[in-house]
Coordinates of N, CA, C and O in Angstrom, one line a residue:
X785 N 20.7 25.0 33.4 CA 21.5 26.1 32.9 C 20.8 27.4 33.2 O 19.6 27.6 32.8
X786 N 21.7 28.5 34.1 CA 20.6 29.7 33.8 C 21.4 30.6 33.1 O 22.6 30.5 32.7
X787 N 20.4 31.8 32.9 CA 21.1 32.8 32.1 C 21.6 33.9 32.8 O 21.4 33.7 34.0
X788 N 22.4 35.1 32.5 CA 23.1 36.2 33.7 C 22.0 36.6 34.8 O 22.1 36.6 36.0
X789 N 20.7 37.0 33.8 CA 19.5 37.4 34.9 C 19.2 36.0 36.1 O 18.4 36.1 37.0
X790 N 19.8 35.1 35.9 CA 19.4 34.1 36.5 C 18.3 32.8 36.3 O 18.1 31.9 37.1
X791 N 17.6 32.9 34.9 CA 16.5 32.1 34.5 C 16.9 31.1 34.0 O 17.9 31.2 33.3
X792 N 16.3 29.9 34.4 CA 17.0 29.0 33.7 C 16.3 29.3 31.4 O 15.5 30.1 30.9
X793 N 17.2 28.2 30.9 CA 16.6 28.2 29.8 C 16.6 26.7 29.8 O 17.0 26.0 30.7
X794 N 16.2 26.2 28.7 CA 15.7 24.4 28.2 C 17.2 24.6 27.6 O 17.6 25.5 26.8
X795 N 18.0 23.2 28.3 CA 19.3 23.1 27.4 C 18.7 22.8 25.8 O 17.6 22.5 25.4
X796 N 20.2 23.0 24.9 CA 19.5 22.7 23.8 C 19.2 21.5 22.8 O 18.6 21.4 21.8
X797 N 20.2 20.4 23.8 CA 19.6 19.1 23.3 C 18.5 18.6 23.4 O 17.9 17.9 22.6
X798 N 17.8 19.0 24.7 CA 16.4 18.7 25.0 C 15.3 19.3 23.5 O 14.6 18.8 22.7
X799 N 15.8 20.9 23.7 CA 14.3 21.6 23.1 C 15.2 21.2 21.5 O 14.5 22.0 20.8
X800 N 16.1 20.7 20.5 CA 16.5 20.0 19.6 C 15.2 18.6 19.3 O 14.4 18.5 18.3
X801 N 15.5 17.8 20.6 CA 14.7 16.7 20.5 C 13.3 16.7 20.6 O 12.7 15.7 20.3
X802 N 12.8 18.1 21.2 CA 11.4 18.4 21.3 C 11.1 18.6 20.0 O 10.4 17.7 19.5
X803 N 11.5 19.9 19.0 CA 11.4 20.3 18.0 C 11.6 19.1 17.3 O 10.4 19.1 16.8
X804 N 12.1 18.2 16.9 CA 12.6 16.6 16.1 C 10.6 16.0 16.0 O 9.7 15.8 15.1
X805 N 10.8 15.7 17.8 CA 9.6 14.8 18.2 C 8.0 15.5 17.4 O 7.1 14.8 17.0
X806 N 7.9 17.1 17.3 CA 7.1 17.8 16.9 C 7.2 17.5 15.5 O 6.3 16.8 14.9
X807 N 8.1 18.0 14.9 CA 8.3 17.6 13.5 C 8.2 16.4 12.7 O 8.0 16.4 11.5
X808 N 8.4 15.1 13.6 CA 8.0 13.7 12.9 C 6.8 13.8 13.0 O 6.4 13.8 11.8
X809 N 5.7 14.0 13.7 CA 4.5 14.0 13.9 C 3.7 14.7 12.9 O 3.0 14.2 12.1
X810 N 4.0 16.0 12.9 CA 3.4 16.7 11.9 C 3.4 15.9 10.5 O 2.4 15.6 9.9
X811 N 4.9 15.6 10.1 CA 5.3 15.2 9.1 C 4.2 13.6 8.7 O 3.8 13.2 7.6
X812 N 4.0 13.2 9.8 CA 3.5 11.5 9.6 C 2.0 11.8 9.2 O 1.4 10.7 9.3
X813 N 1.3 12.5 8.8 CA -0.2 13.0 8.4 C -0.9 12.3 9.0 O -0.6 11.9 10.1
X814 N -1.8 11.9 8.6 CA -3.2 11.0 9.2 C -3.0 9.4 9.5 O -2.1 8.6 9.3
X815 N -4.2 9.2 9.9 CA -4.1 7.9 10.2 C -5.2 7.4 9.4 O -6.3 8.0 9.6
X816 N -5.0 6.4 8.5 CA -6.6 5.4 8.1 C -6.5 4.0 8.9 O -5.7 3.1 9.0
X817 N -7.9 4.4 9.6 CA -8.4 3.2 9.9 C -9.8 2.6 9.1 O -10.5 3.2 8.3
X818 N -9.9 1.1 9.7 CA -11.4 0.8 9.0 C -11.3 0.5 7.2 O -12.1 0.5 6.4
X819 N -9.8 0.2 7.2 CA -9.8 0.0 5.5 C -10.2 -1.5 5.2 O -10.2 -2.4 5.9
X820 N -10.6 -1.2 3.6 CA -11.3 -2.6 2.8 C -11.1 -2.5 1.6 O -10.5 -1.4 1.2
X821 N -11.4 -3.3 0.9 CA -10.9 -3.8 -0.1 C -12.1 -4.1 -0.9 O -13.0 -4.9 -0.6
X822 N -12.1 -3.5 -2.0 CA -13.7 -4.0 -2.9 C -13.0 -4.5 -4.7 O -12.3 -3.9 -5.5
X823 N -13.4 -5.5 -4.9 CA -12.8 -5.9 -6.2 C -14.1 -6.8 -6.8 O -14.3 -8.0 -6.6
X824 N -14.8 -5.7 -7.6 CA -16.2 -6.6 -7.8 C -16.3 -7.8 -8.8 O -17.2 -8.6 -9.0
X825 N -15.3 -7.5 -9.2 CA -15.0 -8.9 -10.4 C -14.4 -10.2 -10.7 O -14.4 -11.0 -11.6
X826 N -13.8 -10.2 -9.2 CA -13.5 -11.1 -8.8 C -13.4 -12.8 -9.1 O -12.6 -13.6 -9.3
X827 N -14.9 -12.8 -9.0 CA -15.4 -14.0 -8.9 C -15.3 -14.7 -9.9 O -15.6 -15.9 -9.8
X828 N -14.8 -13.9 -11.6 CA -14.8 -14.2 -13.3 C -13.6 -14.3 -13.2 O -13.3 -14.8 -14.3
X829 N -12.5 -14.1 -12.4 CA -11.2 -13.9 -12.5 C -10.5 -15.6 -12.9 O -10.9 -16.6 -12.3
X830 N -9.4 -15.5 -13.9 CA -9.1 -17.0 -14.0 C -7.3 -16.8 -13.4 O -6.4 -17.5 -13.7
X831 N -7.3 -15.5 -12.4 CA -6.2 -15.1 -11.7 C -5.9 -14.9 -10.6 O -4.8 -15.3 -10.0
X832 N -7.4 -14.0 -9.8 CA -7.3 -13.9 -8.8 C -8.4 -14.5 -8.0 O -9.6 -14.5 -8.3
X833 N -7.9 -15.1 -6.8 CA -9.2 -15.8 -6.2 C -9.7 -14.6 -5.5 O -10.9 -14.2 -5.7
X834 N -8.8 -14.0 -4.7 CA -9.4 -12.9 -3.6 C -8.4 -12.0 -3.4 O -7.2 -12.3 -3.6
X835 N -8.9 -10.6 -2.8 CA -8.0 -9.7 -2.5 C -7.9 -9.6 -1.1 O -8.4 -10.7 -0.8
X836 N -7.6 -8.9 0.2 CA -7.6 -8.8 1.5 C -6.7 -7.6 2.1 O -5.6 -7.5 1.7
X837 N -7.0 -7.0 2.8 CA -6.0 -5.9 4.0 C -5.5 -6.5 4.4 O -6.2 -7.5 4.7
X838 N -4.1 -6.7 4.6 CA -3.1 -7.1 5.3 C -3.0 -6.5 6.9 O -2.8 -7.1 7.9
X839 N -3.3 -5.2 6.9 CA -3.0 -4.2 8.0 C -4.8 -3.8 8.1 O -5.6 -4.1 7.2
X840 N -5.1 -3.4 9.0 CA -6.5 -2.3 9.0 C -6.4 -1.4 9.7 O -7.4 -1.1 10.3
X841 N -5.1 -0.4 9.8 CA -4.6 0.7 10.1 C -3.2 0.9 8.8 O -2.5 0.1 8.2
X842 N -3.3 2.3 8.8 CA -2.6 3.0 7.7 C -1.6 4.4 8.6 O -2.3 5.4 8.8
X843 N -0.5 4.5 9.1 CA -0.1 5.6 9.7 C 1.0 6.6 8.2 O 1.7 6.3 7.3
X844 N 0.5 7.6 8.6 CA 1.3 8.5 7.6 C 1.4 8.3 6.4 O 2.5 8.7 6.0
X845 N 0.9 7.8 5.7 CA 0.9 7.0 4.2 C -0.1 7.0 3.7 O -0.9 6.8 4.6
X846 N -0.9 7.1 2.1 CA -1.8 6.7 1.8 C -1.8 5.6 1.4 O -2.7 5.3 0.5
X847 N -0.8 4.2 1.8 CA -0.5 3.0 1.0 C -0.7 2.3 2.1 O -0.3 2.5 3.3
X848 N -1.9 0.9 1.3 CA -2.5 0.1 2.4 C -1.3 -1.0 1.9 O -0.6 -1.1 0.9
X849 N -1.5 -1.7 3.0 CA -1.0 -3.5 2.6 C -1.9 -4.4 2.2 O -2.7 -4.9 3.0
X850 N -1.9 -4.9 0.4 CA -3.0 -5.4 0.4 C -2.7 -6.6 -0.2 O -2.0 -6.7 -1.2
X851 N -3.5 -8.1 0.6 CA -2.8 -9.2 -0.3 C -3.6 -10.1 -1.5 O -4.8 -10.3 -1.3
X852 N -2.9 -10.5 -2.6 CA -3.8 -10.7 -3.7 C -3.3 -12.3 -3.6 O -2.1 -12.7 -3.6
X853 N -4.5 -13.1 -3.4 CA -4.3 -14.2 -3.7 C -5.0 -14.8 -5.1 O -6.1 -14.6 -5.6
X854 N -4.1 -15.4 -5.6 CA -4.2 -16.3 -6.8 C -4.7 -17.6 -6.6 O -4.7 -18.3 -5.6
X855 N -5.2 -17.7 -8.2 CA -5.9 -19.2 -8.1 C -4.4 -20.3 -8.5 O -3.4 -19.7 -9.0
X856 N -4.3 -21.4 -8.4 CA -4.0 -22.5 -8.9 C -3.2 -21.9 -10.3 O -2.0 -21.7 -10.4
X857 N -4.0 -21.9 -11.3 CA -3.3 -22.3 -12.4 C -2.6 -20.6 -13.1 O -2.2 -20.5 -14.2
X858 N -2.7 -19.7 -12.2 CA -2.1 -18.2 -12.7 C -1.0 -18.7 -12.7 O -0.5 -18.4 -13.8
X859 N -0.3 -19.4 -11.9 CA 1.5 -19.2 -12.3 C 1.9 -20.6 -13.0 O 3.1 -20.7 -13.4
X860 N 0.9 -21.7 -13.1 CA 1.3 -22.7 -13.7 C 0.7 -22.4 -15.0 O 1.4 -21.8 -15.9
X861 N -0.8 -22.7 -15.2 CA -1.3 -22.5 -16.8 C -1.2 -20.9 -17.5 O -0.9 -20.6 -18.6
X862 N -1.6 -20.4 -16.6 CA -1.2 -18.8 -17.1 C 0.1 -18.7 -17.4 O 0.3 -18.0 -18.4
X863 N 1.1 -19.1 -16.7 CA 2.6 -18.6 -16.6 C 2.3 -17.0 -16.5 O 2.7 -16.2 -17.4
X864 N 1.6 -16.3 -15.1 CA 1.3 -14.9 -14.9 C 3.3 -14.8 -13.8 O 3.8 -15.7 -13.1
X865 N 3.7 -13.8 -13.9 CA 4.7 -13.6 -14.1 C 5.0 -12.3 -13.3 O 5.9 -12.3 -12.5
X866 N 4.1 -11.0 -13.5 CA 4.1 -10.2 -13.1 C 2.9 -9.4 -12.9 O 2.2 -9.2 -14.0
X867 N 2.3 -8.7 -11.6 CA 1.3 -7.6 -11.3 C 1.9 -6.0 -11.6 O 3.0 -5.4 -11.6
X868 N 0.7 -5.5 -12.0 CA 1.0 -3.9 -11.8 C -0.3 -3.8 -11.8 O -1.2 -4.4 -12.4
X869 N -0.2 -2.7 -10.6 CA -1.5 -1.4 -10.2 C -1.2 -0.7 -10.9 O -0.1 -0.3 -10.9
X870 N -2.3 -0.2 -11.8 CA -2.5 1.9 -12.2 C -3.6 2.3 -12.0 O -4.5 1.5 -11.8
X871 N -3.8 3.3 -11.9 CA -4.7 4.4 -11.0 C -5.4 4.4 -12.7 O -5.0 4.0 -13.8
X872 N -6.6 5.1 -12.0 CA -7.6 5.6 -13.3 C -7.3 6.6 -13.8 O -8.1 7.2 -14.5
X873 N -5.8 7.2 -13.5 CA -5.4 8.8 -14.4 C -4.2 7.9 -15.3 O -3.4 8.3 -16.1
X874 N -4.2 6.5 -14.9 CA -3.0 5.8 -16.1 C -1.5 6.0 -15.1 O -0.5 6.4 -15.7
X875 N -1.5 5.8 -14.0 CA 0.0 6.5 -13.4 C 0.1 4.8 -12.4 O -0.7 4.3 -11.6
X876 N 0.9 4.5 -12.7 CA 1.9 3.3 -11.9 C 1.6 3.1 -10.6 O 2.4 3.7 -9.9
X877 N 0.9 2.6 -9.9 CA 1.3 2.6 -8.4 C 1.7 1.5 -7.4 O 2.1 1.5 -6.3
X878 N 1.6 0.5 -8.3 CA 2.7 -1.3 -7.8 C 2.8 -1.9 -8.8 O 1.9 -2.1 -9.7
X879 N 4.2 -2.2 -8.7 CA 4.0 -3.3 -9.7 C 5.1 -4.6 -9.4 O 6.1 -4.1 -8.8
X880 N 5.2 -5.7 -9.5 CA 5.9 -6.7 -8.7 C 5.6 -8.0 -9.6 O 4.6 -8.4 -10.3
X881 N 7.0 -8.7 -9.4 CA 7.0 -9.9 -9.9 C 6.5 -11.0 -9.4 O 6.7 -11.0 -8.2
X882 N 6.0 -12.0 -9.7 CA 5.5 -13.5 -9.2 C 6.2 -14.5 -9.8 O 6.4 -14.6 -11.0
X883 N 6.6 -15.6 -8.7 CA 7.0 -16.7 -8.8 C 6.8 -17.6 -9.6 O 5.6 -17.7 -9.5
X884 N 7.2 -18.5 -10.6 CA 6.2 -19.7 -10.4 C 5.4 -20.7 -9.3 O 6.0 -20.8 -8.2
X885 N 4.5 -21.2 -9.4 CA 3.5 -21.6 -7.9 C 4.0 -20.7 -7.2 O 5.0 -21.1 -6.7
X886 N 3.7 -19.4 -7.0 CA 3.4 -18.4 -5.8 C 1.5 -18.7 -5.9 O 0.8 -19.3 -6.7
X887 N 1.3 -18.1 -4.7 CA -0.2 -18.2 -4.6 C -0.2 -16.9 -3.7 O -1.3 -16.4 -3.4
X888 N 0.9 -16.4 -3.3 CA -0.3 -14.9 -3.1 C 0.8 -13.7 -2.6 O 1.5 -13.8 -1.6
X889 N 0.6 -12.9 -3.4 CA 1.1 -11.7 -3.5 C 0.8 -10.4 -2.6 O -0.3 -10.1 -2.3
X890 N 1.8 -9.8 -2.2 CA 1.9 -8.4 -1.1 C 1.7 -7.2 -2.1 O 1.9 -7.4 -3.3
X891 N 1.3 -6.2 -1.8 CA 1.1 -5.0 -3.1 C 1.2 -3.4 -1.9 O 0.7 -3.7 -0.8
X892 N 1.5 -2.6 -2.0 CA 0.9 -1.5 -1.2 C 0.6 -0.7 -2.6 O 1.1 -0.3 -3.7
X893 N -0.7 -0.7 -1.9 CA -1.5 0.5 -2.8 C -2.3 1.7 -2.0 O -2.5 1.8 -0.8
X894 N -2.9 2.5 -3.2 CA -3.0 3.9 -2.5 C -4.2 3.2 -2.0 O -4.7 2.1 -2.3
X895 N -4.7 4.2 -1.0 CA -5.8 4.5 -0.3 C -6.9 5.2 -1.3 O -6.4 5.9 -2.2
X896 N -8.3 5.2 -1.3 CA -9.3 6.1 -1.8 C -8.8 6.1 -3.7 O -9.1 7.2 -4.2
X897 N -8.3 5.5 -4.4 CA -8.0 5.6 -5.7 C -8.7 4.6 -6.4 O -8.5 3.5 -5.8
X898 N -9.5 4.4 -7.4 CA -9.3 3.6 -8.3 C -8.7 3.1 -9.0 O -8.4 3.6 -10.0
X899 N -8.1 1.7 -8.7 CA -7.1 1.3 -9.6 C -7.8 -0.3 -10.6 O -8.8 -0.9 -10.4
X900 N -6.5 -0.4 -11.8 CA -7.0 -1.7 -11.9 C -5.7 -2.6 -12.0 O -4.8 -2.2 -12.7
X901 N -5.5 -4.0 -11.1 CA -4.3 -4.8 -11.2 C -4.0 -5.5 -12.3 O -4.6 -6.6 -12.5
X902 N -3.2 -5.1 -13.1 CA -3.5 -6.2 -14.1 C -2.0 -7.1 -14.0 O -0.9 -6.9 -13.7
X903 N -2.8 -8.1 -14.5 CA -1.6 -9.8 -14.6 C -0.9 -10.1 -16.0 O -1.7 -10.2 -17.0
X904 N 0.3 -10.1 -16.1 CA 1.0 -10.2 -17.5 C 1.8 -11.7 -17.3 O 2.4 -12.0 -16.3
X905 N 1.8 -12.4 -18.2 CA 2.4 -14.0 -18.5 C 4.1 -13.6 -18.8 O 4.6 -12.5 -18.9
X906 N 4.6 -14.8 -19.0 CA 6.2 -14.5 -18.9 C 6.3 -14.1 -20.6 O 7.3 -14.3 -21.3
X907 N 5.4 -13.6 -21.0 CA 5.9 -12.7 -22.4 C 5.0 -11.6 -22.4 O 4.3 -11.3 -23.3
X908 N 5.0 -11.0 -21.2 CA 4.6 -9.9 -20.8 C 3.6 -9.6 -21.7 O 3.5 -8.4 -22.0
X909 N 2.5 -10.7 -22.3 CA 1.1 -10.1 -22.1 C 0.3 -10.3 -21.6 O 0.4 -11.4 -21.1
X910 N -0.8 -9.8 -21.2 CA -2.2 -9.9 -20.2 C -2.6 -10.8 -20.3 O -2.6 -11.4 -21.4
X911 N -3.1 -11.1 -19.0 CA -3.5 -12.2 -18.7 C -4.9 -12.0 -17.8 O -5.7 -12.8 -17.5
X912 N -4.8 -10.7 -17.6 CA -6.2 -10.5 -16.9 C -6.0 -9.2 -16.1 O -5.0 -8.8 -15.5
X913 N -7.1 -8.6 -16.1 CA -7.2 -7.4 -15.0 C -8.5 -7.1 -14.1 O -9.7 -7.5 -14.4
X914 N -8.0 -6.5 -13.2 CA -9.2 -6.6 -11.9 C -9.5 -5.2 -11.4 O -8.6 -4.6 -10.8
X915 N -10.5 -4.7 -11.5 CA -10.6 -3.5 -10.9 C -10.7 -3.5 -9.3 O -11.3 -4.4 -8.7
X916 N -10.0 -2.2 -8.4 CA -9.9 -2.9 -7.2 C -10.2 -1.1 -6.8 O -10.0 -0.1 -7.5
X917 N -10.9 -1.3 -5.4 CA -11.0 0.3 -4.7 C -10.3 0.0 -3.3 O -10.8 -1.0 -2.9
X918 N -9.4 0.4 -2.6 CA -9.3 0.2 -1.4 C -9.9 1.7 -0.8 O -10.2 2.7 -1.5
X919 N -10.0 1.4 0.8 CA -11.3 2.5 1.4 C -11.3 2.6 2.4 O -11.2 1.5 2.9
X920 N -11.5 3.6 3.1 CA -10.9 3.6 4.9 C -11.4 5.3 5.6 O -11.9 6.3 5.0
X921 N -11.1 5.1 6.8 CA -11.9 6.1 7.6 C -10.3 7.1 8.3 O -9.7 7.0 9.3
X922 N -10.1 8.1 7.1 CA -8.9 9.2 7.3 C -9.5 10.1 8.6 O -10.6 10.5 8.9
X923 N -8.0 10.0 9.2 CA -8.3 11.1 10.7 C -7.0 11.8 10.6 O -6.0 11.3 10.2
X924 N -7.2 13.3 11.2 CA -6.1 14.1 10.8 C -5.1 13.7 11.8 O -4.0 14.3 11.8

């Protein structure tokens, strides 16, 4: 397409799709790589056997994929029923239901936060809580 002087210009579906392409990017922030999972309590747990990264890349999100596996008797002897994450300011950040015999649970949780998971029985009281840090190498 040119103009009267003769120059072309960038049609405008192109530089639309440019400006789009620019704009997701910006918008998508960092990347974490190199994430882990630290849950020092673990090992006293009569809920959880182990925690794990699901992913070990994080794109645009500060929420990792993290999977919590359970022991044996959380969904039978426990009747554990349901998880929730809260952060150390008291603020919600997963919370999700469990099966009977499930043995292991999906969660996205924040990156770099202190949280603690705690396990509630099918009359929604505690059944146990686990302090958990997940942790990773942010690039702009």
């Amino acid at each position: 397409m040119n103009d009267e002087d003769g120059s072309s210009r960038l049609p405008r579906r192109r530089l639309l799709t440019g400006v789009a392409a620019v704009g997701t990017t910006a918008l998508a922030g960092c990347v974490t790589t190199g994430l882990s999972v630290s849950a020092p309590e673990v090992d006293e747990s009569p809920v959880f056997d182990s925690f794990s990264i699901g992913s070990g890349v994080v794109w645009g999100s500060d929420a990792a994929r993290v999977s919590a596996t359970l022991t044996e008797q959380a969904t039978t002897t426990r009747k554990v029923r349901e998880l929730s994450a809260i952060t150390a300011s008291g603020s919600d950040a997963w919370t999700g239901t469990v099966a009977g015999g499930q043995t292991s649970v999906t969660m996205h949780l924040p990156v770099g936060t202190d949280l603690t998971v705690h396990a509630f029985d099918s009359s929604a009281e505690p059944v146990d809580a686990q302090p958990l840090r997940i942790t990773g190498d942010r690039f702009p």
